[in-house]
């Protein structure tokens, strides 16, 4: 089969990677996508680097059984912790979210103050700080770990008027009051699902604030690579298959809400059985 016809693989610990899928569907409508959300082992963002790397290798192995032509790690935690290991271990083009989101943020900041909201593991890895320093050393970066956001999103607390989510957003953004950024990177791909609350609260606290959706911008980086290398699929309507490692119902429900289309083709894969079979 021609490489162009093969699907793109996208993975995350759960729903967050859908922020990249939504954009991929928009900008690469002919592509088939295989999505894996490791919901049975979520969250990743509070785990050790060793565990994150192990889980990420399992996720890659699963996607490769679907003959994917490229993989988008639509997870800030894995991108920050395991990108190098994955690139040297797997023979397929692999893309993370850190570089594209950092480049976008640097291009947007006027005050040269960028905040990164991400999981505790991502903040400890300092991957965004390093990427931003590599682009423009005069930009200051302030990272805030936001461990409560992923459970809120996974449990469907994503409505604009959700009181609990608004309170927690307010709590985390209060930590940035002295720093007062003009750009905030949502360095965990789950966070754009509550982007409107984050954006509104940030503008109230700091004035005009640009929000960078790391899942969305990484989709553009992948498109650029496929186009430049003649690997994009150029006809037919793209189809997305969804796999999760725990019960599929809740995933399908929130995915439908977020993507604005019915997501009912979610299959559960048994990670233990899959790993045992290997
Ligand atoms: N969506 C993920 C990220 O971008 C992982 C969140 C988690 O599992 O803690 O970091």
PDB file of C-alpha atoms and ligand atoms in Angstrom:
ATOM      1  CA  UNK A   1       0.000   0.000   0.000  1.00  0.00           C
ATOM      2  CA  UNK A   2       1.140   3.537  -0.803  1.00  0.00           C
ATOM      3  CA  UNK A   3       2.414   5.246   2.382  1.00  0.00           C
ATOM      4  CA  UNK A   4       0.015   8.174   1.782  1.00  0.00           C
ATOM      5  CA  UNK A   5      -2.964   5.853   2.294  1.00  0.00           C
ATOM      6  CA  UNK A   6      -1.806   4.698   5.742  1.00  0.00           C
ATOM      7  CA  UNK A   7      -3.422   6.222   8.833  1.00  0.00           C
ATOM      8  CA  UNK A   8      -1.930   8.736  11.246  1.00  0.00           C
ATOM      9  CA  UNK A   9      -1.549   7.503  14.839  1.00  0.00           C
ATOM     10  CA  UNK A  10      -2.424   9.829  17.713  1.00  0.00           C
ATOM     11  CA  UNK A  11      -2.207   8.996  21.400  1.00  0.00           C
ATOM     12  CA  UNK A  12      -2.740  10.481  24.822  1.00  0.00           C
ATOM     13  CA  UNK A  13      -3.575   9.197  28.280  1.00  0.00           C
ATOM     14  CA  UNK A  14      -7.251   9.952  27.611  1.00  0.00           C
ATOM     15  CA  UNK A  15      -9.413  12.625  26.033  1.00  0.00           C
ATOM     16  CA  UNK A  16      -6.776  15.370  25.732  1.00  0.00           C
ATOM     17  CA  UNK A  17      -5.383  14.229  22.397  1.00  0.00           C
ATOM     18  CA  UNK A  18      -8.768  14.965  20.828  1.00  0.00           C
ATOM     19  CA  UNK A  19      -7.665  18.603  20.741  1.00  0.00           C
ATOM     20  CA  UNK A  20      -5.145  17.509  18.092  1.00  0.00           C
ATOM     21  CA  UNK A  21      -7.660  15.199  16.379  1.00  0.00           C
ATOM     22  CA  UNK A  22     -10.197  18.002  16.017  1.00  0.00           C
ATOM     23  CA  UNK A  23      -7.608  20.142  14.252  1.00  0.00           C
ATOM     24  CA  UNK A  24      -6.284  17.265  12.118  1.00  0.00           C
ATOM     25  CA  UNK A  25      -9.812  16.575  10.870  1.00  0.00           C
ATOM     26  CA  UNK A  26     -10.094  20.226   9.921  1.00  0.00           C
ATOM     27  CA  UNK A  27      -6.762  20.683   8.137  1.00  0.00           C
ATOM     28  CA  UNK A  28      -6.232  17.135   6.804  1.00  0.00           C
ATOM     29  CA  UNK A  29      -9.798  15.993   6.054  1.00  0.00           C
ATOM     30  CA  UNK A  30      -8.736  13.061   3.850  1.00  0.00           C
ATOM     31  CA  UNK A  31      -6.549  11.386   6.464  1.00  0.00           C
ATOM     32  CA  UNK A  32      -7.582   8.297   8.385  1.00  0.00           C
ATOM     33  CA  UNK A  33      -6.673   8.516  12.066  1.00  0.00           C
ATOM     34  CA  UNK A  34      -6.171   5.835  14.691  1.00  0.00           C
ATOM     35  CA  UNK A  35      -6.580   7.328  18.154  1.00  0.00           C
ATOM     36  CA  UNK A  36      -5.540   5.650  21.376  1.00  0.00           C
ATOM     37  CA  UNK A  37      -6.471   7.003  24.817  1.00  0.00           C
ATOM     38  CA  UNK A  38      -4.883   5.036  27.630  1.00  0.00           C
ATOM     39  CA  UNK A  39      -7.820   5.703  29.952  1.00  0.00           C
ATOM     40  CA  UNK A  40      -7.150   2.573  32.010  1.00  0.00           C
ATOM     41  CA  UNK A  41      -3.817   4.023  33.193  1.00  0.00           C
ATOM     42  CA  UNK A  42      -4.654   7.736  33.291  1.00  0.00           C
ATOM     43  CA  UNK A  43      -3.426  10.131  34.613  1.00  0.00           C
ATOM     44  CA  UNK A  44       0.118  10.164  33.279  1.00  0.00           C
ATOM     45  CA  UNK A  45       0.946  13.640  34.527  1.00  0.00           C
ATOM     46  CA  UNK A  46       1.601  12.746  38.145  1.00  0.00           C
ATOM     47  CA  UNK A  47       3.802   9.724  37.411  1.00  0.00           C
ATOM     48  CA  UNK A  48       7.565   9.210  37.308  1.00  0.00           C
ATOM     49  CA  UNK A  49       9.503   9.612  34.073  1.00  0.00           C
ATOM     50  CA  UNK A  50      10.242   5.884  34.103  1.00  0.00           C
ATOM     51  CA  UNK A  51       6.554   4.947  34.198  1.00  0.00           C
ATOM     52  CA  UNK A  52       5.594   7.538  31.580  1.00  0.00           C
ATOM     53  CA  UNK A  53       8.252   6.174  29.203  1.00  0.00           C
ATOM     54  CA  UNK A  54       7.028   2.603  29.754  1.00  0.00           C
ATOM     55  CA  UNK A  55       3.396   3.549  29.082  1.00  0.00           C
ATOM     56  CA  UNK A  56       4.374   5.620  26.039  1.00  0.00           C
ATOM     57  CA  UNK A  57       6.291   2.663  24.545  1.00  0.00           C
ATOM     58  CA  UNK A  58       3.200   0.465  25.018  1.00  0.00           C
ATOM     59  CA  UNK A  59       1.044   3.116  23.321  1.00  0.00           C
ATOM     60  CA  UNK A  60       3.472   3.311  20.402  1.00  0.00           C
ATOM     61  CA  UNK A  61       3.527  -0.478  20.048  1.00  0.00           C
ATOM     62  CA  UNK A  62      -0.251  -0.538  19.918  1.00  0.00           C
ATOM     63  CA  UNK A  63      -0.425   2.183  17.255  1.00  0.00           C
ATOM     64  CA  UNK A  64       2.236   0.477  15.149  1.00  0.00           C
ATOM     65  CA  UNK A  65       0.081  -2.665  14.945  1.00  0.00           C
ATOM     66  CA  UNK A  66      -2.257  -0.389  12.939  1.00  0.00           C
ATOM     67  CA  UNK A  67       0.484   0.363  10.378  1.00  0.00           C
ATOM     68  CA  UNK A  68       0.497   4.103  11.016  1.00  0.00           C
ATOM     69  CA  UNK A  69       2.668   6.309   8.778  1.00  0.00           C
ATOM     70  CA  UNK A  70       3.431   8.872  11.519  1.00  0.00           C
ATOM     71  CA  UNK A  71       2.605   9.353  15.181  1.00  0.00           C
ATOM     72  CA  UNK A  72       1.488  12.505  16.937  1.00  0.00           C
ATOM     73  CA  UNK A  73       2.115  12.344  20.679  1.00  0.00           C
ATOM     74  CA  UNK A  74      -0.870  14.479  21.600  1.00  0.00           C
ATOM     75  CA  UNK A  75       0.196  14.532  25.222  1.00  0.00           C
ATOM     76  CA  UNK A  76       2.315  17.210  26.857  1.00  0.00           C
ATOM     77  CA  UNK A  77       3.493  14.846  29.561  1.00  0.00           C
ATOM     78  CA  UNK A  78       4.817  12.213  27.146  1.00  0.00           C
ATOM     79  CA  UNK A  79       6.211  14.868  24.786  1.00  0.00           C
ATOM     80  CA  UNK A  80       8.123  16.458  27.699  1.00  0.00           C
ATOM     81  CA  UNK A  81       9.420  13.231  29.169  1.00  0.00           C
ATOM     82  CA  UNK A  82       9.738  10.563  26.505  1.00  0.00           C
ATOM     83  CA  UNK A  83      10.060  12.148  23.044  1.00  0.00           C
ATOM     84  CA  UNK A  84      13.799  11.443  22.749  1.00  0.00           C
ATOM     85  CA  UNK A  85      13.447   7.821  23.867  1.00  0.00           C
ATOM     86  CA  UNK A  86      10.526   7.189  21.519  1.00  0.00           C
ATOM     87  CA  UNK A  87      12.320   8.765  18.554  1.00  0.00           C
ATOM     88  CA  UNK A  88      15.354   6.572  19.089  1.00  0.00           C
ATOM     89  CA  UNK A  89      13.299   3.417  19.730  1.00  0.00           C
ATOM     90  CA  UNK A  90      10.702   3.479  16.930  1.00  0.00           C
ATOM     91  CA  UNK A  91      11.239   3.690  13.199  1.00  0.00           C
ATOM     92  CA  UNK A  92       8.383   6.048  12.298  1.00  0.00           C
ATOM     93  CA  UNK A  93       8.188   9.856  12.201  1.00  0.00           C
ATOM     94  CA  UNK A  94       7.123  11.030  15.679  1.00  0.00           C
ATOM     95  CA  UNK A  95       5.891  14.488  16.651  1.00  0.00           C
ATOM     96  CA  UNK A  96       5.361  16.037  20.075  1.00  0.00           C
ATOM     97  CA  UNK A  97       3.607  19.164  21.269  1.00  0.00           C
ATOM     98  CA  UNK A  98       6.397  21.047  23.056  1.00  0.00           C
ATOM     99  CA  UNK A  99       8.343  22.516  20.124  1.00  0.00           C
ATOM    100  CA  UNK A 100       5.372  23.766  18.069  1.00  0.00           C
ATOM    101  CA  UNK A 101       3.579  25.227  21.110  1.00  0.00           C
ATOM    102  CA  UNK A 102       6.750  26.982  22.291  1.00  0.00           C
ATOM    103  CA  UNK A 103       7.403  28.471  18.850  1.00  0.00           C
ATOM    104  CA  UNK A 104       3.817  29.718  18.626  1.00  0.00           C
ATOM    105  CA  UNK A 105       3.991  31.263  22.112  1.00  0.00           C
ATOM    106  CA  UNK A 106       7.275  33.060  21.426  1.00  0.00           C
ATOM    107  CA  UNK A 107       5.819  34.492  18.216  1.00  0.00           C
ATOM    108  CA  UNK A 108       2.831  35.858  20.178  1.00  0.00           C
ATOM    109  CA  UNK A 109       4.377  37.345  23.320  1.00  0.00           C
ATOM    110  CA  UNK A 110       4.944  41.088  23.393  1.00  0.00           C
ATOM    111  CA  UNK A 111       5.770  41.326  27.102  1.00  0.00           C
ATOM    112  CA  UNK A 112       8.192  38.375  26.746  1.00  0.00           C
ATOM    113  CA  UNK A 113       6.390  36.610  29.559  1.00  0.00           C
ATOM    114  CA  UNK A 114       4.982  33.180  28.859  1.00  0.00           C
ATOM    115  CA  UNK A 115       3.183  31.017  31.403  1.00  0.00           C
ATOM    116  CA  UNK A 116       2.913  27.258  30.976  1.00  0.00           C
ATOM    117  CA  UNK A 117      -0.014  25.427  32.528  1.00  0.00           C
ATOM    118  CA  UNK A 118       0.682  21.704  32.478  1.00  0.00           C
ATOM    119  CA  UNK A 119       0.802  18.516  34.505  1.00  0.00           C
ATOM    120  CA  UNK A 120       3.257  18.289  37.426  1.00  0.00           C
ATOM    121  CA  UNK A 121       5.477  15.865  35.440  1.00  0.00           C
ATOM    122  CA  UNK A 122       5.663  18.278  32.496  1.00  0.00           C
ATOM    123  CA  UNK A 123       6.493  21.213  34.749  1.00  0.00           C
ATOM    124  CA  UNK A 124       9.268  19.215  36.482  1.00  0.00           C
ATOM    125  CA  UNK A 125      10.731  18.157  33.129  1.00  0.00           C
ATOM    126  CA  UNK A 126      11.112  21.865  32.163  1.00  0.00           C
ATOM    127  CA  UNK A 127      10.797  20.908  28.485  1.00  0.00           C
ATOM    128  CA  UNK A 128       8.845  24.059  27.592  1.00  0.00           C
ATOM    129  CA  UNK A 129      11.362  26.275  29.451  1.00  0.00           C
ATOM    130  CA  UNK A 130      14.208  24.700  27.449  1.00  0.00           C
ATOM    131  CA  UNK A 131      12.392  24.926  24.115  1.00  0.00           C
ATOM    132  CA  UNK A 132      11.475  28.583  24.666  1.00  0.00           C
ATOM    133  CA  UNK A 133      15.012  29.465  25.801  1.00  0.00           C
ATOM    134  CA  UNK A 134      16.304  27.809  22.616  1.00  0.00           C
ATOM    135  CA  UNK A 135      14.111  30.091  20.483  1.00  0.00           C
ATOM    136  CA  UNK A 136      14.477  33.361  22.424  1.00  0.00           C
ATOM    137  CA  UNK A 137      16.613  33.525  25.558  1.00  0.00           C
ATOM    138  CA  UNK A 138      15.117  36.867  26.587  1.00  0.00           C
ATOM    139  CA  UNK A 139      11.662  35.400  27.264  1.00  0.00           C
ATOM    140  CA  UNK A 140      10.735  34.623  30.903  1.00  0.00           C
ATOM    141  CA  UNK A 141       8.775  31.457  31.573  1.00  0.00           C
ATOM    142  CA  UNK A 142       6.657  30.571  34.590  1.00  0.00           C
ATOM    143  CA  UNK A 143       5.299  27.029  34.856  1.00  0.00           C
ATOM    144  CA  UNK A 144       2.323  26.069  37.007  1.00  0.00           C
ATOM    145  CA  UNK A 145       1.373  22.447  37.628  1.00  0.00           C
ATOM    146  CA  UNK A 146      -2.415  22.009  37.486  1.00  0.00           C
ATOM    147  CA  UNK A 147      -3.121  18.430  38.607  1.00  0.00           C
ATOM    148  CA  UNK A 148      -6.867  18.999  39.128  1.00  0.00           C
ATOM    149  CA  UNK A 149      -7.630  19.881  35.501  1.00  0.00           C
ATOM    150  CA  UNK A 150      -7.290  16.366  34.032  1.00  0.00           C
ATOM    151  CA  UNK A 151      -9.808  14.725  36.435  1.00  0.00           C
ATOM    152  CA  UNK A 152     -12.236  17.601  35.808  1.00  0.00           C
ATOM    153  CA  UNK A 153     -12.019  17.141  32.050  1.00  0.00           C
ATOM    154  CA  UNK A 154     -12.159  13.340  32.181  1.00  0.00           C
ATOM    155  CA  UNK A 155     -15.279  13.579  34.333  1.00  0.00           C
ATOM    156  CA  UNK A 156     -16.978  15.925  31.892  1.00  0.00           C
ATOM    157  CA  UNK A 157     -16.732  19.177  33.909  1.00  0.00           C
ATOM    158  CA  UNK A 158     -16.091  21.156  30.741  1.00  0.00           C
ATOM    159  CA  UNK A 159     -19.129  23.447  30.497  1.00  0.00           C
ATOM    160  CA  UNK A 160     -18.427  27.186  30.360  1.00  0.00           C
ATOM    161  CA  UNK A 161     -20.601  27.752  33.424  1.00  0.00           C
ATOM    162  CA  UNK A 162     -19.206  24.899  35.476  1.00  0.00           C
ATOM    163  CA  UNK A 163     -18.768  26.378  38.949  1.00  0.00           C
ATOM    164  CA  UNK A 164     -16.176  23.857  40.206  1.00  0.00           C
ATOM    165  CA  UNK A 165     -13.964  24.256  37.137  1.00  0.00           C
ATOM    166  CA  UNK A 166     -14.159  28.046  37.316  1.00  0.00           C
ATOM    167  CA  UNK A 167     -13.073  27.984  40.977  1.00  0.00           C
ATOM    168  CA  UNK A 168     -10.108  25.721  40.273  1.00  0.00           C
ATOM    169  CA  UNK A 169      -9.016  27.747  37.230  1.00  0.00           C
ATOM    170  CA  UNK A 170      -9.145  30.846  39.420  1.00  0.00           C
ATOM    171  CA  UNK A 171      -7.035  29.107  42.076  1.00  0.00           C
ATOM    172  CA  UNK A 172      -4.267  28.107  39.622  1.00  0.00           C
ATOM    173  CA  UNK A 173      -4.217  31.410  37.728  1.00  0.00           C
ATOM    174  CA  UNK A 174      -3.932  33.327  41.018  1.00  0.00           C
ATOM    175  CA  UNK A 175      -0.422  31.878  41.260  1.00  0.00           C
ATOM    176  CA  UNK A 176       0.490  33.915  38.159  1.00  0.00           C
ATOM    177  CA  UNK A 177      -0.690  37.264  39.498  1.00  0.00           C
ATOM    178  CA  UNK A 178       2.810  38.659  40.106  1.00  0.00           C
ATOM    179  CA  UNK A 179       4.192  37.262  36.847  1.00  0.00           C
ATOM    180  CA  UNK A 180       1.265  38.563  34.715  1.00  0.00           C
ATOM    181  CA  UNK A 181       1.953  36.818  31.387  1.00  0.00           C
ATOM    182  CA  UNK A 182       0.505  37.911  28.041  1.00  0.00           C
ATOM    183  CA  UNK A 183       0.680  34.375  26.619  1.00  0.00           C
ATOM    184  CA  UNK A 184      -0.355  31.125  28.301  1.00  0.00           C
ATOM    185  CA  UNK A 185       0.563  27.748  26.822  1.00  0.00           C
ATOM    186  CA  UNK A 186      -1.905  24.997  27.626  1.00  0.00           C
ATOM    187  CA  UNK A 187       0.924  22.477  27.859  1.00  0.00           C
ATOM    188  CA  UNK A 188      -1.383  19.593  28.684  1.00  0.00           C
ATOM    189  CA  UNK A 189      -3.678  18.638  25.830  1.00  0.00           C
ATOM    190  CA  UNK A 190      -6.611  18.126  28.185  1.00  0.00           C
ATOM    191  CA  UNK A 191      -6.706  21.804  29.109  1.00  0.00           C
ATOM    192  CA  UNK A 192      -8.079  23.223  25.811  1.00  0.00           C
ATOM    193  CA  UNK A 193     -11.328  21.432  26.651  1.00  0.00           C
ATOM    194  CA  UNK A 194     -11.755  24.133  29.333  1.00  0.00           C
ATOM    195  CA  UNK A 195     -10.038  26.835  27.287  1.00  0.00           C
ATOM    196  CA  UNK A 196     -12.909  29.314  27.399  1.00  0.00           C
ATOM    197  CA  UNK A 197     -12.874  29.381  31.219  1.00  0.00           C
ATOM    198  CA  UNK A 198      -9.066  29.682  31.322  1.00  0.00           C
ATOM    199  CA  UNK A 199      -9.060  32.443  28.702  1.00  0.00           C
ATOM    200  CA  UNK A 200     -11.809  34.464  30.379  1.00  0.00           C
ATOM    201  CA  UNK A 201     -10.197  34.221  33.831  1.00  0.00           C
ATOM    202  CA  UNK A 202      -6.752  35.105  32.433  1.00  0.00           C
ATOM    203  CA  UNK A 203      -8.076  38.183  30.626  1.00  0.00           C
ATOM    204  CA  UNK A 204      -9.802  39.326  33.831  1.00  0.00           C
ATOM    205  CA  UNK A 205      -6.590  38.937  35.821  1.00  0.00           C
ATOM    206  CA  UNK A 206      -3.853  39.953  33.374  1.00  0.00           C
ATOM    207  CA  UNK A 207      -5.572  41.904  30.564  1.00  0.00           C
ATOM    208  CA  UNK A 208      -5.393  40.610  26.994  1.00  0.00           C
ATOM    209  CA  UNK A 209      -3.894  37.121  27.140  1.00  0.00           C
ATOM    210  CA  UNK A 210      -3.221  34.825  24.180  1.00  0.00           C
ATOM    211  CA  UNK A 211      -3.854  31.145  24.783  1.00  0.00           C
ATOM    212  CA  UNK A 212      -1.783  28.533  22.913  1.00  0.00           C
ATOM    213  CA  UNK A 213      -3.482  25.164  22.453  1.00  0.00           C
ATOM    214  CA  UNK A 214      -0.598  22.684  22.276  1.00  0.00           C
ATOM    215  CA  UNK A 215      -2.690  19.932  20.676  1.00  0.00           C
ATOM    216  CA  UNK A 216      -3.928  22.226  17.934  1.00  0.00           C
ATOM    217  CA  UNK A 217      -0.548  23.683  16.959  1.00  0.00           C
ATOM    218  CA  UNK A 218       1.090  20.245  16.927  1.00  0.00           C
ATOM    219  CA  UNK A 219      -1.473  19.135  14.314  1.00  0.00           C
ATOM    220  CA  UNK A 220      -0.139  21.900  12.060  1.00  0.00           C
ATOM    221  CA  UNK A 221       3.467  20.738  12.584  1.00  0.00           C
ATOM    222  CA  UNK A 222       2.459  17.237  11.482  1.00  0.00           C
ATOM    223  CA  UNK A 223       0.608  18.574   8.427  1.00  0.00           C
ATOM    224  CA  UNK A 224       3.674  20.540   7.400  1.00  0.00           C
ATOM    225  CA  UNK A 225       5.832  17.400   7.592  1.00  0.00           C
ATOM    226  CA  UNK A 226       3.369  15.262   5.606  1.00  0.00           C
ATOM    227  CA  UNK A 227       3.013  17.956   2.928  1.00  0.00           C
ATOM    228  CA  UNK A 228       6.760  18.527   2.644  1.00  0.00           C
ATOM    229  CA  UNK A 229       7.444  14.810   2.345  1.00  0.00           C
ATOM    230  CA  UNK A 230       4.617  14.002  -0.070  1.00  0.00           C
ATOM    231  CA  UNK A 231       3.008  11.735   2.561  1.00  0.00           C
ATOM    232  CA  UNK A 232      -0.423  13.354   2.866  1.00  0.00           C
ATOM    233  CA  UNK A 233      -3.572  11.558   1.724  1.00  0.00           C
ATOM    234  CA  UNK A 234      -5.211  13.748  -0.873  1.00  0.00           C
ATOM    235  CA  UNK A 235      -8.615  12.217  -1.570  1.00  0.00           C
ATOM    236  CA  UNK A 236     -11.537  10.445   0.046  1.00  0.00           C
ATOM    237  CA  UNK A 237     -13.244  11.263   3.319  1.00  0.00           C
ATOM    238  CA  UNK A 238     -11.078  10.559   6.350  1.00  0.00           C
ATOM    239  CA  UNK A 239     -12.250   8.177   9.072  1.00  0.00           C
ATOM    240  CA  UNK A 240     -11.183   8.091  12.726  1.00  0.00           C
ATOM    241  CA  UNK A 241     -11.084   4.904  14.794  1.00  0.00           C
ATOM    242  CA  UNK A 242     -10.933   5.350  18.561  1.00  0.00           C
ATOM    243  CA  UNK A 243      -9.423   2.909  21.050  1.00  0.00           C
ATOM    244  CA  UNK A 244      -9.264   3.201  24.812  1.00  0.00           C
ATOM    245  CA  UNK A 245      -7.915   0.907  27.524  1.00  0.00           C
ATOM    246  CA  UNK A 246     -10.941   1.236  29.855  1.00  0.00           C
ATOM    247  CA  UNK A 247     -14.694   1.403  29.357  1.00  0.00           C
ATOM    248  CA  UNK A 248     -15.511   3.304  26.162  1.00  0.00           C
ATOM    249  CA  UNK A 249     -18.878   4.894  27.022  1.00  0.00           C
ATOM    250  CA  UNK A 250     -17.761   8.002  28.942  1.00  0.00           C
ATOM    251  CA  UNK A 251     -14.962   8.614  26.483  1.00  0.00           C
ATOM    252  CA  UNK A 252     -17.445   8.525  23.596  1.00  0.00           C
ATOM    253  CA  UNK A 253     -19.836  10.840  25.414  1.00  0.00           C
ATOM    254  CA  UNK A 254     -17.326  13.602  26.182  1.00  0.00           C
ATOM    255  CA  UNK A 255     -15.603  13.115  22.805  1.00  0.00           C
ATOM    256  CA  UNK A 256     -18.934  13.680  21.042  1.00  0.00           C
ATOM    257  CA  UNK A 257     -19.470  16.883  23.016  1.00  0.00           C
ATOM    258  CA  UNK A 258     -15.985  18.191  22.309  1.00  0.00           C
ATOM    259  CA  UNK A 259     -15.774  17.188  18.635  1.00  0.00           C
ATOM    260  CA  UNK A 260     -19.351  18.235  17.916  1.00  0.00           C
ATOM    261  CA  UNK A 261     -20.118  14.932  16.195  1.00  0.00           C
ATOM    262  CA  UNK A 262     -21.334  11.533  17.295  1.00  0.00           C
ATOM    263  CA  UNK A 263     -18.406   9.376  18.461  1.00  0.00           C
ATOM    264  CA  UNK A 264     -19.777   5.869  18.818  1.00  0.00           C
ATOM    265  CA  UNK A 265     -16.979   3.819  17.313  1.00  0.00           C
ATOM    266  CA  UNK A 266     -14.853   3.561  20.449  1.00  0.00           C
ATOM    267  CA  UNK A 267     -13.373   0.132  21.140  1.00  0.00           C
ATOM    268  CA  UNK A 268     -11.800  -1.058  24.333  1.00  0.00           C
ATOM    269  CA  UNK A 269      -8.490  -2.843  24.062  1.00  0.00           C
ATOM    270  CA  UNK A 270      -7.235  -4.934  26.925  1.00  0.00           C
ATOM    271  CA  UNK A 271      -3.715  -3.636  27.543  1.00  0.00           C
ATOM    272  CA  UNK A 272      -2.736  -6.645  29.694  1.00  0.00           C
ATOM    273  CA  UNK A 273      -3.918  -9.116  27.095  1.00  0.00           C
ATOM    274  CA  UNK A 274      -2.327  -7.086  24.334  1.00  0.00           C
ATOM    275  CA  UNK A 275       1.011  -6.914  26.156  1.00  0.00           C
ATOM    276  CA  UNK A 276       0.828 -10.597  27.073  1.00  0.00           C
ATOM    277  CA  UNK A 277       0.185 -11.537  23.433  1.00  0.00           C
ATOM    278  CA  UNK A 278       3.220  -9.568  22.328  1.00  0.00           C
TER     279      UNK A 278
HETATM  280  N1  LIG B   1      -3.136  15.064  28.178  1.00  0.00           N
HETATM  281  C1  LIG B   1      -1.947  14.807  28.855  1.00  0.00           C
HETATM  282  C2  LIG B   1      -0.928  15.864  28.733  1.00  0.00           C
HETATM  283  O1  LIG B   1      -0.955  16.538  27.719  1.00  0.00           O
HETATM  284  C3  LIG B   1      -1.883  13.923  30.028  1.00  0.00           C
HETATM  285  C4  LIG B   1      -2.664  14.246  31.209  1.00  0.00           C
HETATM  286  C5  LIG B   1      -2.538  13.193  32.269  1.00  0.00           C
HETATM  287  O2  LIG B   1      -2.790  12.032  31.984  1.00  0.00           O
HETATM  288  O3  LIG B   1      -2.172  13.556  33.390  1.00  0.00           O
HETATM  289  O4  LIG B   1      -0.086  16.072  29.556  1.00  0.00           O
END
